[in-house]
CSV table of C-alpha atoms in Angstrom, one decimal:
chain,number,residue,atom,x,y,z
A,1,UNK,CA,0.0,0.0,0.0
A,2,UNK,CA,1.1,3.3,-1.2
A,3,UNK,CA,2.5,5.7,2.2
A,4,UNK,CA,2.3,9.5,0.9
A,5,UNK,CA,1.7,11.1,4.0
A,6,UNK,CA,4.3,11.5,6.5
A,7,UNK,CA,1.9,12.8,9.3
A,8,UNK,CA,-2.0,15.1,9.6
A,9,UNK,CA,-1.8,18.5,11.9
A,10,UNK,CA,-5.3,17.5,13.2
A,11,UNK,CA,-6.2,21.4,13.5
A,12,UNK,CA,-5.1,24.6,12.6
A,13,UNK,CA,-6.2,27.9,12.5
A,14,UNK,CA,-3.0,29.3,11.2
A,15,UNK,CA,-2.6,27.8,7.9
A,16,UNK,CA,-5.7,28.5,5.6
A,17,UNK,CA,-7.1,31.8,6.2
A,18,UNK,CA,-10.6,32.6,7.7
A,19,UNK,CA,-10.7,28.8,7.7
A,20,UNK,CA,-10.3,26.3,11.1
A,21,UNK,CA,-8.2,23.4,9.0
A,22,UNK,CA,-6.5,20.6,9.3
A,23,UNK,CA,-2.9,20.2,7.7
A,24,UNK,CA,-1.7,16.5,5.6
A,25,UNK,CA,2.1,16.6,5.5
A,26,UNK,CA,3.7,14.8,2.2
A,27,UNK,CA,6.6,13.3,2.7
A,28,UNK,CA,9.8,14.2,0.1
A,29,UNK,CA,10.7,17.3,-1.9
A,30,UNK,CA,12.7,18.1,-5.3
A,31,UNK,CA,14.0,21.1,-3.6
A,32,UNK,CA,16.8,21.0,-0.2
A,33,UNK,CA,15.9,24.6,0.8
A,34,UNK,CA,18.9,25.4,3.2
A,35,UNK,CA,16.6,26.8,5.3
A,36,UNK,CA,14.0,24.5,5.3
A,37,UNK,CA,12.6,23.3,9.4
A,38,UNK,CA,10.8,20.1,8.2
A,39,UNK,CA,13.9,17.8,7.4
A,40,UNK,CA,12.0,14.4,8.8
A,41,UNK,CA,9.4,15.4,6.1
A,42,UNK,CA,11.6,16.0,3.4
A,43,UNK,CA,14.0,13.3,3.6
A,44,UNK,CA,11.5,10.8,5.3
A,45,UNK,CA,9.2,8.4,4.0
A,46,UNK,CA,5.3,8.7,4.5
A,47,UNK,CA,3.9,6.5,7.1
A,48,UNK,CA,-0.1,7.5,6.4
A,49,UNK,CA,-1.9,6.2,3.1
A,50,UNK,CA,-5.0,7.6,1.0
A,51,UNK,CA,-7.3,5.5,3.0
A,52,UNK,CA,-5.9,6.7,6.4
A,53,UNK,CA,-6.3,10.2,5.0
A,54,UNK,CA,-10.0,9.7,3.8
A,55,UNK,CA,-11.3,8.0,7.3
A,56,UNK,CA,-9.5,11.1,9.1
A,57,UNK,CA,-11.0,13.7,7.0
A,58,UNK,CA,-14.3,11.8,7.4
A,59,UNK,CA,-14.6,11.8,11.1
A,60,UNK,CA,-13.4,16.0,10.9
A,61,UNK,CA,-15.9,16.9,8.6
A,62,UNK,CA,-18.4,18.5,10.8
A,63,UNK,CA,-15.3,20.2,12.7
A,64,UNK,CA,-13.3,21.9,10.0
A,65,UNK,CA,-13.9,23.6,6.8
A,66,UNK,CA,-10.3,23.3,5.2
A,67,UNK,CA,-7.5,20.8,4.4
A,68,UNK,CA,-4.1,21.8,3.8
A,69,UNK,CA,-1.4,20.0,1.6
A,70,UNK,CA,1.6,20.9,2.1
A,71,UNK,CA,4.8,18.7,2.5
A,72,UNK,CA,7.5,18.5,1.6
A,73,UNK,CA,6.0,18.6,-2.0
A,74,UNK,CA,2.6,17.7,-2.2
A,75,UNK,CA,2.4,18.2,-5.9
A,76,UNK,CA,4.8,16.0,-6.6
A,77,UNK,CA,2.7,13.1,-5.2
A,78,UNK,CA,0.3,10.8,-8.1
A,79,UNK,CA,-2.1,10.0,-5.0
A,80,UNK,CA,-2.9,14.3,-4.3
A,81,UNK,CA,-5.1,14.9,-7.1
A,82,UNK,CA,-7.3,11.4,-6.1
A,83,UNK,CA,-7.5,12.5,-2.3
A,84,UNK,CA,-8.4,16.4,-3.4
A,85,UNK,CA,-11.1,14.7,-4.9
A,86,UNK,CA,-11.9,12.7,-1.9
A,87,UNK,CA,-11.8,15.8,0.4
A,88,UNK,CA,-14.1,18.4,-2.2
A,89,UNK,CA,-16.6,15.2,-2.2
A,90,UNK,CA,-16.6,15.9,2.1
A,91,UNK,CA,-17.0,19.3,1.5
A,92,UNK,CA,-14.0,20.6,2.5
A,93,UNK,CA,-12.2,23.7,1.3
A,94,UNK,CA,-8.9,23.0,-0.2
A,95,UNK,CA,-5.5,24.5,0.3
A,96,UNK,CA,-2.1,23.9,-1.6
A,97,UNK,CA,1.3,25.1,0.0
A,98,UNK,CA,3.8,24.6,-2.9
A,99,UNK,CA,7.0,25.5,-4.3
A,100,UNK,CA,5.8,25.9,-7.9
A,101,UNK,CA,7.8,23.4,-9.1
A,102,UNK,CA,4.8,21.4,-10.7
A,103,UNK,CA,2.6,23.9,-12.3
A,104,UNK,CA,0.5,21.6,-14.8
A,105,UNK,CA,-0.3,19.9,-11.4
A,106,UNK,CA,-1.8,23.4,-10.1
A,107,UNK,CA,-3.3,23.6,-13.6
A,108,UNK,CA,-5.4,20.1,-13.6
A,109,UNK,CA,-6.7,20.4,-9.8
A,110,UNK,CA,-8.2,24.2,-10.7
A,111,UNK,CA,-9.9,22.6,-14.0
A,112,UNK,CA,-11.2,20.1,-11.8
A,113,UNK,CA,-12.9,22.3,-9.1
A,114,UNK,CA,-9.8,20.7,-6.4
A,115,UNK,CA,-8.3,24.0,-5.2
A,116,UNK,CA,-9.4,27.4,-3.4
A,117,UNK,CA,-6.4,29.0,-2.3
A,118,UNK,CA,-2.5,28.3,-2.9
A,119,UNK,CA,0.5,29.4,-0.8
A,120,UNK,CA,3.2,29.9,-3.6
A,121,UNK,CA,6.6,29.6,-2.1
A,122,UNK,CA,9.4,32.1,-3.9
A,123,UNK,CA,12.9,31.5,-2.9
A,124,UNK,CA,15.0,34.3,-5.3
A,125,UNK,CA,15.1,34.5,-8.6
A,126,UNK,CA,17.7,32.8,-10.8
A,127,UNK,CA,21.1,31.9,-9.0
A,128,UNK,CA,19.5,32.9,-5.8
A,129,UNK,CA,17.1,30.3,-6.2
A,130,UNK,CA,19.8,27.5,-7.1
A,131,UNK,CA,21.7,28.3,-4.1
A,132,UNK,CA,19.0,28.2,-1.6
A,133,UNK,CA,17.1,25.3,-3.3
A,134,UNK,CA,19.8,22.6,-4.5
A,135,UNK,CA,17.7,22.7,-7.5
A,136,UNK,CA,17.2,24.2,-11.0
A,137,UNK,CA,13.5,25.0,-11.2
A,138,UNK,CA,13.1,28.6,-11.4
A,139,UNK,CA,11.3,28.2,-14.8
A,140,UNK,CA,9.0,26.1,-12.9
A,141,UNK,CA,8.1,28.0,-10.4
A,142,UNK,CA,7.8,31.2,-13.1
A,143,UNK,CA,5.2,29.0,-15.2
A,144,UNK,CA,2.9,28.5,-12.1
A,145,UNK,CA,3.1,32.6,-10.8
A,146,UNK,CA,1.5,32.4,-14.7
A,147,UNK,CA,-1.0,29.7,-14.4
A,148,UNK,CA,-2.0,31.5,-10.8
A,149,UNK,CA,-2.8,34.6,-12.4
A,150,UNK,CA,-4.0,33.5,-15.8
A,151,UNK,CA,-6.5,30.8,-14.0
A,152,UNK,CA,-7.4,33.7,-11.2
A,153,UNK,CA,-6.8,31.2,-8.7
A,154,UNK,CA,-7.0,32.9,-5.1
A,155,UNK,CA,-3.5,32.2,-4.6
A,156,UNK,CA,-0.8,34.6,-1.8
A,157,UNK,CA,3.3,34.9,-2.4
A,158,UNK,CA,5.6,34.3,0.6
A,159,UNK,CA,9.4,33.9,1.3
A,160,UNK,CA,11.4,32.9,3.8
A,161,UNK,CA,14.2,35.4,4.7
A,162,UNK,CA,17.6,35.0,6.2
A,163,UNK,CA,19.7,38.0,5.8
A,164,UNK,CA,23.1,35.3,5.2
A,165,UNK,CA,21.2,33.8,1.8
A,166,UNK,CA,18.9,36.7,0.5
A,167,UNK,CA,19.6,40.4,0.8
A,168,UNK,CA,17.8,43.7,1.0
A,169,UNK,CA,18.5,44.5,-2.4
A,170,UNK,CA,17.2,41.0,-3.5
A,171,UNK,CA,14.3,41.5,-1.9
A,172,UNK,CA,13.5,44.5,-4.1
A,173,UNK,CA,14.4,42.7,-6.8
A,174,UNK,CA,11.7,39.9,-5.8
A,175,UNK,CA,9.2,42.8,-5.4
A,176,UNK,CA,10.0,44.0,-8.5
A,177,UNK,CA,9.9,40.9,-10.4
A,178,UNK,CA,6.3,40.1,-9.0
A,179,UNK,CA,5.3,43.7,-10.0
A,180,UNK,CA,6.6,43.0,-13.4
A,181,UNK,CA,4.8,39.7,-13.9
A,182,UNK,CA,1.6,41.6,-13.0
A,183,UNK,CA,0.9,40.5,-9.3
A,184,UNK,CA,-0.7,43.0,-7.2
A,185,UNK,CA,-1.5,42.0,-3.3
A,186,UNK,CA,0.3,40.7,0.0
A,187,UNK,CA,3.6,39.4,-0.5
A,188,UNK,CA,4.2,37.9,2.8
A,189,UNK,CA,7.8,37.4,4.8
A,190,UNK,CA,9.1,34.8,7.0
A,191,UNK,CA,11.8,35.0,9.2
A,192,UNK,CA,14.0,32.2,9.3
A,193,UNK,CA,13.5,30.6,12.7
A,194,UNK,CA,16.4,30.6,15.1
A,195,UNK,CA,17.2,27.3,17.1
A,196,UNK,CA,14.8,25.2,15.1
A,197,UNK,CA,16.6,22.0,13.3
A,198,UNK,CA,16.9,22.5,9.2
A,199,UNK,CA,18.2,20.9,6.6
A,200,UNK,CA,21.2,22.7,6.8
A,201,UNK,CA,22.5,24.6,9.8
A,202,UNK,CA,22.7,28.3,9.1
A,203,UNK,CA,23.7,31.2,11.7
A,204,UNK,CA,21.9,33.0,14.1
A,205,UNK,CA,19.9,36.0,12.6
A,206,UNK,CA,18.2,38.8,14.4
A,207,UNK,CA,18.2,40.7,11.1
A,208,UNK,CA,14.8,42.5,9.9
A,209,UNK,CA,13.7,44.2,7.0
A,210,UNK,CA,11.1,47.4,6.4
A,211,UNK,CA,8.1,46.0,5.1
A,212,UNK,CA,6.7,49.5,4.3
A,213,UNK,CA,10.0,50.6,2.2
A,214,UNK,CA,9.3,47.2,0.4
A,215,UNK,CA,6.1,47.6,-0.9
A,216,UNK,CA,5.4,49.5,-3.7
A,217,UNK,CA,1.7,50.6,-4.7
A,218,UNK,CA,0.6,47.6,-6.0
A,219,UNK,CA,2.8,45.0,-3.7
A,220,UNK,CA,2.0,45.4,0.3
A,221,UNK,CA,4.6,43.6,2.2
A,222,UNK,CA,4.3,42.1,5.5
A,223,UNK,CA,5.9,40.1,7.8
A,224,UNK,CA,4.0,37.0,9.0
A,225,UNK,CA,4.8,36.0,12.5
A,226,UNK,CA,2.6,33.1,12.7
């Protein structure tokens, strides 16, 4: 029996806005984000299957109106699209947290009437976004900032920020490239958390940023601390 899920947050209200939710974590990722604080996820393997997923979301459905998938990569997973099906058929709301890495995947659960909101992950732009990532899918992640806005999917941009990988000026540069590919809304910063375990160990960082000089007119930045 196929494992995809690593573990279930059995309730949030954190993670899907406006929405008390539960959270399925997908085990594995195509990306080794330096900064990443889920490394068991990432590099583990799932312990939870479909059917474990579908008799949890069944017994929750008069409790919550959301599920998020997030990972690791959910995207990346055959088994998402079948279990989005699963939870719409419940009635629940449905929440993708990805990196943008799969964008036709994005594409087919919107046709379908699978997804409500996304969390789009943007690590830099270009050689930024090898060197935080391990990886080489900045095209990727471009193509599904497209499909988001094309589609209208209700969708937010966020980034996690350590002053040691991304600077200042990059992050103008990020707020400028989002301008010039027509977004207009929150963009939403992360600090890097201090003292938590990542993938890879990275300094101390007290650094902040000024989310006011960041935004422009059409880009409102602010820092999530949740």
């Amino acid at each position: 029996m196929i494992k995809p899920i690593y573990s279930i947050t059995p309730f949030t209200l954190l993670d899907y806005p406006d929405h008390p939710a539960c959270i399925l974590w997908f085990a594995g990722c195509n990306m080794r984000c330096l900064y990443c604080y889920n490394p068991d996820i990432v590099l583990g393997k799932g312990k939870l299957s479909v059917e474990n997923a579908r008799d949890f979301l069944q017994s929750r459905k008069s409790l919550l109106q959301g599920v998020v998938f997030s990972g690791g990569e959910c995207t990346l997973h055959p088994s998402l699209i079948p279990l989005a099906r699963i939870a719409k058929e419940l009635g629940y709301r449905i929440k993708v947290d990805t990196n943008g890495s799969q964008p036709y995947i994005l594409e087919q659960l919107w046709q379908e009437g699978l997804l409500d909101y996304v969390a789009l992950d943007f690590k830099g732009i270009g050689q930024k976004h090898r060197n935080i990532t391990l990886s080489d899918t900045f095209a990727s992640f471009a193509n599904s900032l497209t499909v988001l806005q094309k589609k209208a999917i209700p969708f937010e941009v966020r980034t996690t920020w350590h002053a040691n990988l991304l600077s200042v000026e990059d992050m103008d540069t990020m707020v400028t490239y989002l301008e010039q590919q027509g977004y207009e809304g929150k963009y939403f910063i992360q600090y890097f958390r201090n003292g938590v375990k990542t993938l890879s160990p990275l300094p101390y960082t007290n650094s902040r940023l000024d989310p006011i000089r960041l935004s422009t007119e059409k880009i409102k930045v602010e820092i999530r601390t949740t």
